[in-house]
PDB file of C-alpha atoms (C1' of nucleotides) in Angstrom:
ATOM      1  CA  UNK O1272      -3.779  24.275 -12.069  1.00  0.00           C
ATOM      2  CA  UNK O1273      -2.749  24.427  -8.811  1.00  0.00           C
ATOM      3  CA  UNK O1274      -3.635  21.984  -6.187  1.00  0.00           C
ATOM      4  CA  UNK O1275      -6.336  23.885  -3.720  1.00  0.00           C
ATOM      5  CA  UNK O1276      -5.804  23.407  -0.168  1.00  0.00           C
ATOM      6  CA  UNK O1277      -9.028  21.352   0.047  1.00  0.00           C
ATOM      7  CA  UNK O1278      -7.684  18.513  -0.902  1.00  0.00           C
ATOM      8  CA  UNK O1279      -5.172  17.843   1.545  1.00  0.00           C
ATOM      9  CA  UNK O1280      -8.255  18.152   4.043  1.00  0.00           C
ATOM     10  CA  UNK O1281      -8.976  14.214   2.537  1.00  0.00           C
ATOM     11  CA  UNK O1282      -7.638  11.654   4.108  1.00  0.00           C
ATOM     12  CA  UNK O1283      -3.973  10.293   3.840  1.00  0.00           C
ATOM     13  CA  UNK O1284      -4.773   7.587   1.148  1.00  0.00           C
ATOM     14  CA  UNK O1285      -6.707   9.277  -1.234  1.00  0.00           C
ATOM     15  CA  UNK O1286      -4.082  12.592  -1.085  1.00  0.00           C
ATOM     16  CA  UNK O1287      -1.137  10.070  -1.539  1.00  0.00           C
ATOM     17  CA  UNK O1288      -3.343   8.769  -4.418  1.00  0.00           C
ATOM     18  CA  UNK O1289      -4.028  12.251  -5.991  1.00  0.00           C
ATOM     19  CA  UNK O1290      -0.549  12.811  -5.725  1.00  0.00           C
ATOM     20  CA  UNK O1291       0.884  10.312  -8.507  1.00  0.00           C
ATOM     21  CA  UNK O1292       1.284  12.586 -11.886  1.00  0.00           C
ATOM     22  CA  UNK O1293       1.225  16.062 -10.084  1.00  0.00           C
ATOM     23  CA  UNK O1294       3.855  18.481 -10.825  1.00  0.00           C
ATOM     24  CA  UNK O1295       6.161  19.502  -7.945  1.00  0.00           C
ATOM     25  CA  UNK O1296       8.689  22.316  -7.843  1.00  0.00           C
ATOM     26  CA  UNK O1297      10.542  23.905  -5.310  1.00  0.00           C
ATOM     27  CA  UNK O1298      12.166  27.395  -6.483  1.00  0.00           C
ATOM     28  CA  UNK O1299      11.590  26.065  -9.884  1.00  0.00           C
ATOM     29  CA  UNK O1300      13.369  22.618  -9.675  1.00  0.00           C
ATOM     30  CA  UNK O1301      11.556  19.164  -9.644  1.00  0.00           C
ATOM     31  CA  UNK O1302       8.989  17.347 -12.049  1.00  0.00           C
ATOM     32  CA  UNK O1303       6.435  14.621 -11.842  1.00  0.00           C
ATOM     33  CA  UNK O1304       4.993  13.108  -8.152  1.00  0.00           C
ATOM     34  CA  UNK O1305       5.633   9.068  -9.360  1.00  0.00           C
ATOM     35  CA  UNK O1306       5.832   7.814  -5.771  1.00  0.00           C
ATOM     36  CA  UNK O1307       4.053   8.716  -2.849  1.00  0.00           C
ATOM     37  CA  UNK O1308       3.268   6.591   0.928  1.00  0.00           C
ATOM     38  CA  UNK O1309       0.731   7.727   3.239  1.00  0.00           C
ATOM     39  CA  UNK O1310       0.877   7.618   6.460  1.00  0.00           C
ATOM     40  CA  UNK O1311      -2.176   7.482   8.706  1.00  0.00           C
ATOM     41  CA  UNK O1312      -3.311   8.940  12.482  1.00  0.00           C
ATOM     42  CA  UNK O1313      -2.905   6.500  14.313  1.00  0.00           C
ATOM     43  CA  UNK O1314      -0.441   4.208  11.839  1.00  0.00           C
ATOM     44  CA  UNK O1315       2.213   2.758  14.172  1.00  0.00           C
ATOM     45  CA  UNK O1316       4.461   3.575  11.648  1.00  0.00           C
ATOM     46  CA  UNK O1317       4.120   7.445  11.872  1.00  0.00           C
ATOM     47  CA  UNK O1318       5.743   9.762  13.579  1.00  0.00           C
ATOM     48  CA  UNK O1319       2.749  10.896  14.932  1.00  0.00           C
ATOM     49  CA  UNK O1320       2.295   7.832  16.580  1.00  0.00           C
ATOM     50  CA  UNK O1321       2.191   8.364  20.421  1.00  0.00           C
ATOM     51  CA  UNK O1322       0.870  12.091  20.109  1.00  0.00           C
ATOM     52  CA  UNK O1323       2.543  15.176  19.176  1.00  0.00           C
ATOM     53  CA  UNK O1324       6.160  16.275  19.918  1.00  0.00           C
ATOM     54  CA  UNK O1325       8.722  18.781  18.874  1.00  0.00           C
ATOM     55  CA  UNK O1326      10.286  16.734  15.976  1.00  0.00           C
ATOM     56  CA  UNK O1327       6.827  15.948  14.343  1.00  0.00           C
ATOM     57  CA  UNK O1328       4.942  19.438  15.605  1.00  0.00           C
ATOM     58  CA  UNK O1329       4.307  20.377  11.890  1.00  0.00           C
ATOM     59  CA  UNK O1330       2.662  17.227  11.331  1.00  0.00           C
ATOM     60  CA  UNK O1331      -0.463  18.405  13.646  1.00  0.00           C
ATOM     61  CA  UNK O1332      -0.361  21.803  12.107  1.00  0.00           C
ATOM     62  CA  UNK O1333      -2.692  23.178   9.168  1.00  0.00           C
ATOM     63  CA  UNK O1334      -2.569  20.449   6.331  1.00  0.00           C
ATOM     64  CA  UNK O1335      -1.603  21.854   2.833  1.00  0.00           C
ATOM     65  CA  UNK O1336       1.909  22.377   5.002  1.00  0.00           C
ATOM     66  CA  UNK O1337       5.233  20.576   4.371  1.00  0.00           C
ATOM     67  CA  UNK O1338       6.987  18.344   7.646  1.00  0.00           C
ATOM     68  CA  UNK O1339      10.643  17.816   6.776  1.00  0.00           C
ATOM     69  CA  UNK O1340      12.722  15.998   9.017  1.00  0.00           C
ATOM     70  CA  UNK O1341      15.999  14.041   9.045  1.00  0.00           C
ATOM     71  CA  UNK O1342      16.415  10.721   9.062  1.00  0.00           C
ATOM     72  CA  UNK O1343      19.369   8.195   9.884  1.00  0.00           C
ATOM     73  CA  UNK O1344      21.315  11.549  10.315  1.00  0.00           C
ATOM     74  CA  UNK O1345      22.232  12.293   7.140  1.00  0.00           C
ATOM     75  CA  UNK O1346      18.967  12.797   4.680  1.00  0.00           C
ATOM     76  CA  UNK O1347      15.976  14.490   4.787  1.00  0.00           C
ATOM     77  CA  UNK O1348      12.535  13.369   3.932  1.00  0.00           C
ATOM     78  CA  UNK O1349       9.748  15.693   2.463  1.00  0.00           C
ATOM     79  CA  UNK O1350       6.176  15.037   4.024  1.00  0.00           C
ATOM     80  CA  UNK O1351       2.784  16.868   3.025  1.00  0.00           C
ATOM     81  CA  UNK O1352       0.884  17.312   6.028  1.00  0.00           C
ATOM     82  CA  UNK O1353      -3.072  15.941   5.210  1.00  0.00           C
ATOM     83  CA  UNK O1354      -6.469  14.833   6.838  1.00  0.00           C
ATOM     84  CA  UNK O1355      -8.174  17.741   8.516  1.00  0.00           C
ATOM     85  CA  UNK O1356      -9.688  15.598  10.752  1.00  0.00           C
ATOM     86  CA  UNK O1357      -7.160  13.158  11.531  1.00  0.00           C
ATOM     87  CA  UNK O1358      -4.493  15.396  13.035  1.00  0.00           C
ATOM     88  CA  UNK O1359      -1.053  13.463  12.508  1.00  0.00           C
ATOM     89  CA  UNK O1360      -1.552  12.431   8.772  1.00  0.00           C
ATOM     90  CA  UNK O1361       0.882  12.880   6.398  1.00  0.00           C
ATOM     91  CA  UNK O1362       2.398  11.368   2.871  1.00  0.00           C
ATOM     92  CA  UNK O1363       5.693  11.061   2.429  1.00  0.00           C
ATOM     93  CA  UNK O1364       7.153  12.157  -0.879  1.00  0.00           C
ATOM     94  CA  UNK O1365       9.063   8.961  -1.908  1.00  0.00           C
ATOM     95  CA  UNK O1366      10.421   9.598  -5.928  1.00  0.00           C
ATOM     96  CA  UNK O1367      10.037  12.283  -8.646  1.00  0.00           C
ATOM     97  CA  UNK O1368      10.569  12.357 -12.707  1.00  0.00           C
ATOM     98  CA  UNK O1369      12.882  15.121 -13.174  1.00  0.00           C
ATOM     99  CA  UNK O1370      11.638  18.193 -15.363  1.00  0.00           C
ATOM    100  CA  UNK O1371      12.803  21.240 -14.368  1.00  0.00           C
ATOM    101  CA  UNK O1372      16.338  22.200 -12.965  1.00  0.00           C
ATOM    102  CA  UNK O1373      17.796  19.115 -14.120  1.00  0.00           C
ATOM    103  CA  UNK O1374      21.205  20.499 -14.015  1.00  0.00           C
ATOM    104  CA  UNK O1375      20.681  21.991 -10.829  1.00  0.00           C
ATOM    105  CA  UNK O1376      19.718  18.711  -8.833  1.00  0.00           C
ATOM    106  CA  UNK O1377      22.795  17.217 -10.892  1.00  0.00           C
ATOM    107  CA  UNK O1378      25.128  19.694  -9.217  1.00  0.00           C
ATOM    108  CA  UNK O1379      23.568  18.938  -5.737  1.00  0.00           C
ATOM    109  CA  UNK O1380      23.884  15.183  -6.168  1.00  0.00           C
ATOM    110  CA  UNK O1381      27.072  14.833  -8.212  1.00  0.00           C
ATOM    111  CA  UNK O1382      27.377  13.398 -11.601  1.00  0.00           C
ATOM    112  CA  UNK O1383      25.153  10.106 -11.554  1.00  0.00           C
ATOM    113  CA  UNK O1384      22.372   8.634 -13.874  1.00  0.00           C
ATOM    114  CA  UNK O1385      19.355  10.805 -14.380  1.00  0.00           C
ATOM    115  CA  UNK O1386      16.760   8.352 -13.251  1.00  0.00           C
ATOM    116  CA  UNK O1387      18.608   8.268  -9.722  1.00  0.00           C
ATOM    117  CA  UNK O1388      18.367  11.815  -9.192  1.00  0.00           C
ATOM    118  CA  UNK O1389      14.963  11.809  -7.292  1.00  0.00           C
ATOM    119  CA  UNK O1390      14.415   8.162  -7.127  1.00  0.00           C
ATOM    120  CA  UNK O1391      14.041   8.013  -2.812  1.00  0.00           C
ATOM    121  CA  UNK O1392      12.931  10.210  -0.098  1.00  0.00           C
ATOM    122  CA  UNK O1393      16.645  11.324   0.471  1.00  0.00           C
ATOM    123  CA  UNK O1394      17.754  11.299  -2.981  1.00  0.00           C
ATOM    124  CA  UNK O1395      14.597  13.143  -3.672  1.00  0.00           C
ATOM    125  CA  UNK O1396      15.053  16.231  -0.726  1.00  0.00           C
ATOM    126  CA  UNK O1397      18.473  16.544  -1.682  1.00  0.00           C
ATOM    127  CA  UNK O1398      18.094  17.395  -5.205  1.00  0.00           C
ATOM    128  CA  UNK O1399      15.188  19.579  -5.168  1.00  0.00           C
ATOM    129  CA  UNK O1400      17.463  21.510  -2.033  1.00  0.00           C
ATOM    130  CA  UNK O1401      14.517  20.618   0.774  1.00  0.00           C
ATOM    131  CA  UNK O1402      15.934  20.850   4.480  1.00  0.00           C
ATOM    132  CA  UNK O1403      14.948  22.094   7.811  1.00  0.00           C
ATOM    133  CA  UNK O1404      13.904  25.782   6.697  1.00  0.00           C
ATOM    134  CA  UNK O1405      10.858  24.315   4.603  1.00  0.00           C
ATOM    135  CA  UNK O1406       9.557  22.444   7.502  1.00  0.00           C
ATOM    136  CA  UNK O1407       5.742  23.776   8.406  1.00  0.00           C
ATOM    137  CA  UNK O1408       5.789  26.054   4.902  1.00  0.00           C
ATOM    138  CA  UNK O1409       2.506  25.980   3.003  1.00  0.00           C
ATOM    139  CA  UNK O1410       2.792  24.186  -0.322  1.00  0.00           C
ATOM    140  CA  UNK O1411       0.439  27.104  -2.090  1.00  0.00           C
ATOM    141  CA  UNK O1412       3.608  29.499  -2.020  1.00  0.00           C
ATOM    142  CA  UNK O1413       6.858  29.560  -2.999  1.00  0.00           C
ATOM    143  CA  UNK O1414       9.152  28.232  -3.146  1.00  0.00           C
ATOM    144  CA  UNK O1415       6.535  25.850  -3.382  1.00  0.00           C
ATOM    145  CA  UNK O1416       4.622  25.079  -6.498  1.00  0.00           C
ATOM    146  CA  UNK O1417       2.299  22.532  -6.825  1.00  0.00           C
ATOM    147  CA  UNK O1418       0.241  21.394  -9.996  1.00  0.00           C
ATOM    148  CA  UNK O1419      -2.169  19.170 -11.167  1.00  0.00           C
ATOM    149  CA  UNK O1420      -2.212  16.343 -13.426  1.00  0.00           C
ATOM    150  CA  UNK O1421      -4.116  16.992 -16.246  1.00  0.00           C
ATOM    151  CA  UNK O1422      -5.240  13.311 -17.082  1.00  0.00           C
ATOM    152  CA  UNK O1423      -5.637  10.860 -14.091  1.00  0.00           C
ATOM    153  CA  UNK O1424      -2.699   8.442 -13.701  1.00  0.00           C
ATOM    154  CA  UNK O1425      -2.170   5.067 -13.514  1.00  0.00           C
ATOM    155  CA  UNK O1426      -1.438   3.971 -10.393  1.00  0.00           C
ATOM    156  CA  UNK O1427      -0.292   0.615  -8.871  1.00  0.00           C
ATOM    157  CA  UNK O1428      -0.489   0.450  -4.687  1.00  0.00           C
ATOM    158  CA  UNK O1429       2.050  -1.631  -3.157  1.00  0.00           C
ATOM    159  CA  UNK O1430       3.559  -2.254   0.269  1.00  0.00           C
ATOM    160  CA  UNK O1431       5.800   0.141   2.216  1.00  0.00           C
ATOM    161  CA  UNK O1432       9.302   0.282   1.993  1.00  0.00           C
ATOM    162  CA  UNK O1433      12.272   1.001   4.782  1.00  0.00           C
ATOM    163  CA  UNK O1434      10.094   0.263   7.863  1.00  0.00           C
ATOM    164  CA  UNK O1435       9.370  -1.892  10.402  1.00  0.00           C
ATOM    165  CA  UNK O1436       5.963  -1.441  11.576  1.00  0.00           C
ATOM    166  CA  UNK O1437       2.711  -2.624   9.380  1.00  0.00           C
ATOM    167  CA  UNK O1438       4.828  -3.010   6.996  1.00  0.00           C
ATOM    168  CA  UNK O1439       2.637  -5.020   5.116  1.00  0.00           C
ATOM    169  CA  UNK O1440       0.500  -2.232   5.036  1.00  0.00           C
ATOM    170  CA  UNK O1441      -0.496  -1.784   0.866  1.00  0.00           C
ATOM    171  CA  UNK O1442      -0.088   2.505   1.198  1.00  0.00           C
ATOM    172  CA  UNK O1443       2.631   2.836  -0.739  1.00  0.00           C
ATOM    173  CA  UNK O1444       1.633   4.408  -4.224  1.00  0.00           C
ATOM    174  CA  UNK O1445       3.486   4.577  -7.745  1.00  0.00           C
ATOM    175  CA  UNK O1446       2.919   5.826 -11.509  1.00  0.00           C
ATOM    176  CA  UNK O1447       2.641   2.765 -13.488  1.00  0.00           C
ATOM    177  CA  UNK O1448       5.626   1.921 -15.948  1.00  0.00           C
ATOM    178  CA  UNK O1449       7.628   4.863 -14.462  1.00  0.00           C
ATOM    179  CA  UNK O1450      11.538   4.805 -15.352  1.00  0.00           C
ATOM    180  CA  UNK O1451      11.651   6.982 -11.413  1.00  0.00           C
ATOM    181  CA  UNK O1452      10.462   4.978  -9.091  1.00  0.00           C
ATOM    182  CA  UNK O1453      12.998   3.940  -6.448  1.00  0.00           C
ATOM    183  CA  UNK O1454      11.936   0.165  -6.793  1.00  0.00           C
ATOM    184  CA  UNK O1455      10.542  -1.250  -9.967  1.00  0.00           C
ATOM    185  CA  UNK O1456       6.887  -2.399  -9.586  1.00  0.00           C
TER     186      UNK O1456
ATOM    187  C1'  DC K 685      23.580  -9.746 -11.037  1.00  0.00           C
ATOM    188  C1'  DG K 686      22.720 -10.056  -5.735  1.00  0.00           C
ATOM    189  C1'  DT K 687      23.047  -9.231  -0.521  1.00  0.00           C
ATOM    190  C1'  DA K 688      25.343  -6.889   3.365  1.00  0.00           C
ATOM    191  C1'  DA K 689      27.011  -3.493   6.309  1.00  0.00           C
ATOM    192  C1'  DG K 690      28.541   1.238   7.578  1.00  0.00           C
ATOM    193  C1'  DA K 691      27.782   6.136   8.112  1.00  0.00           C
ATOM    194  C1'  DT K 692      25.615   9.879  10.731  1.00  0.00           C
ATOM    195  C1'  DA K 693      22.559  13.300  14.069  1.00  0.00           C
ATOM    196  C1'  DT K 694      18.294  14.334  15.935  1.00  0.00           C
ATOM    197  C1'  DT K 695      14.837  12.600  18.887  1.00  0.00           C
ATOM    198  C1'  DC K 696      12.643   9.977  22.475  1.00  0.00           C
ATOM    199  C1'  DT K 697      12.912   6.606  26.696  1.00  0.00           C
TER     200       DT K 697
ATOM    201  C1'  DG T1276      21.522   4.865  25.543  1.00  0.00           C
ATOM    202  C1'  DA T1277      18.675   3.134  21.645  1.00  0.00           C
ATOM    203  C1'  DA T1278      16.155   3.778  17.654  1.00  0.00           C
ATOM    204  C1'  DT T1279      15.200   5.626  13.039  1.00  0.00           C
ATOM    205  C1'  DA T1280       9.745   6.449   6.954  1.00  0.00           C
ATOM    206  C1'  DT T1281      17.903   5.874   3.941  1.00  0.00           C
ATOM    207  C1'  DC T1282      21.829   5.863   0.620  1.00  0.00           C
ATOM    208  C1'  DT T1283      26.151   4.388  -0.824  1.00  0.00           C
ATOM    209  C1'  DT T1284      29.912   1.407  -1.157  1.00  0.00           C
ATOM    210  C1'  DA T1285      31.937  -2.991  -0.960  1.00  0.00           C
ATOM    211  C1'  DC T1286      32.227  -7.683  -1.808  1.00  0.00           C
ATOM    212  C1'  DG T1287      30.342 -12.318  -3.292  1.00  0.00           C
ATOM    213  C1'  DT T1288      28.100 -15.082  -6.983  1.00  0.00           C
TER     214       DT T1288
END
DNA sequence: CGTAAGATATTCT
DNA sequence: GAATATCTTACGT
């Protein structure tokens, strides 16, 4: 079942929410969503913070649309683009459970432990192959695809991690119990 | 086991 | 010129 494009017109929290146990693939590598952060209009800790600009312009385009961008020069982060009426909203995609392609992210990452393979926003966009051609693609086409979980998830919420604004700021969301996450719970 | 620091490039002030 | 939503490696306990 794939996810319709009206619910990335909710806002931030509740898509970051729905993400936890959906299936994500790009050109037919990924797995399980077990880590997710939203990120709020508004948020001092967005990008969109401070209005649009050229880095963040896919962040204020149609939701249902990916915003990649690099970070600390060297990895990329993989953002869905939310909130219909809050232009600026995003979640970022912090950790995955490997499924599909396993041997491909292995050969993009090197030969390391299988839970590490997705478990962070860099670790994550390198192994599933995401960089700056993806940025301001819709998620309802390839190499996108996007699916559903069939049973609802349990989730624990948690603070932030890696920044320096409201940091204290409970929007960070994981799969209970998961093996993936890039911090234990 | 833990904490600490270095690498690296795009973007904004 | 300074900052950044990180990862890896190194070293200490």
């Amino acid at each position: 079942m794939t996810i319709s494009r009206d619910f990335f017109a909710q806002d931030a929290v509740s898509v970051a929410r729905g993400l936890i146990g959906a299936e994500l693939c790009i050109d037919g590598v990924g797995g399980r969503i077990v880590e997710t952060e939203a990120y709020d209009a508004g948020d001092p800790a967005s990008h969109s913070f401070g209005g649009a600009t050229k880095r963040n312009a896919a962040m204020f385009g149609p939701v249902g649309h990916a915003y990649v961008y690099r970070i600390y020069g060297l990895h990329w982060c993989l953002n869905f683009v939310c909130a219909q009426d809050q232009p600026g909203s995003a979640v970022l995609i912090r950790a995955v459970e490997p499924l599909s392609g396993i041997d491909v992210m292995r050969a993009r990452r090197g030969a390391i432990a299988d839970r590490l393979l997705c478990s962070g926003p860099g670790r994550l966009a390198q192994a599933l192959g995401v960089d700056a051609a993806l940025d301001g693609a819709p998620l309802d086409q390839s190499p996108f695809a996007l699916t559903a979980p069939d049973t609802p998830s349990r989730i624990v919420a948690g603070p932030r991690i890696g920044i320096t604004k409201a940091a204290a700021t409970p929007w960070r969301f994981c799969l209970a119990g998961s093996r993936y996450l890039s911090k234990p719970v």
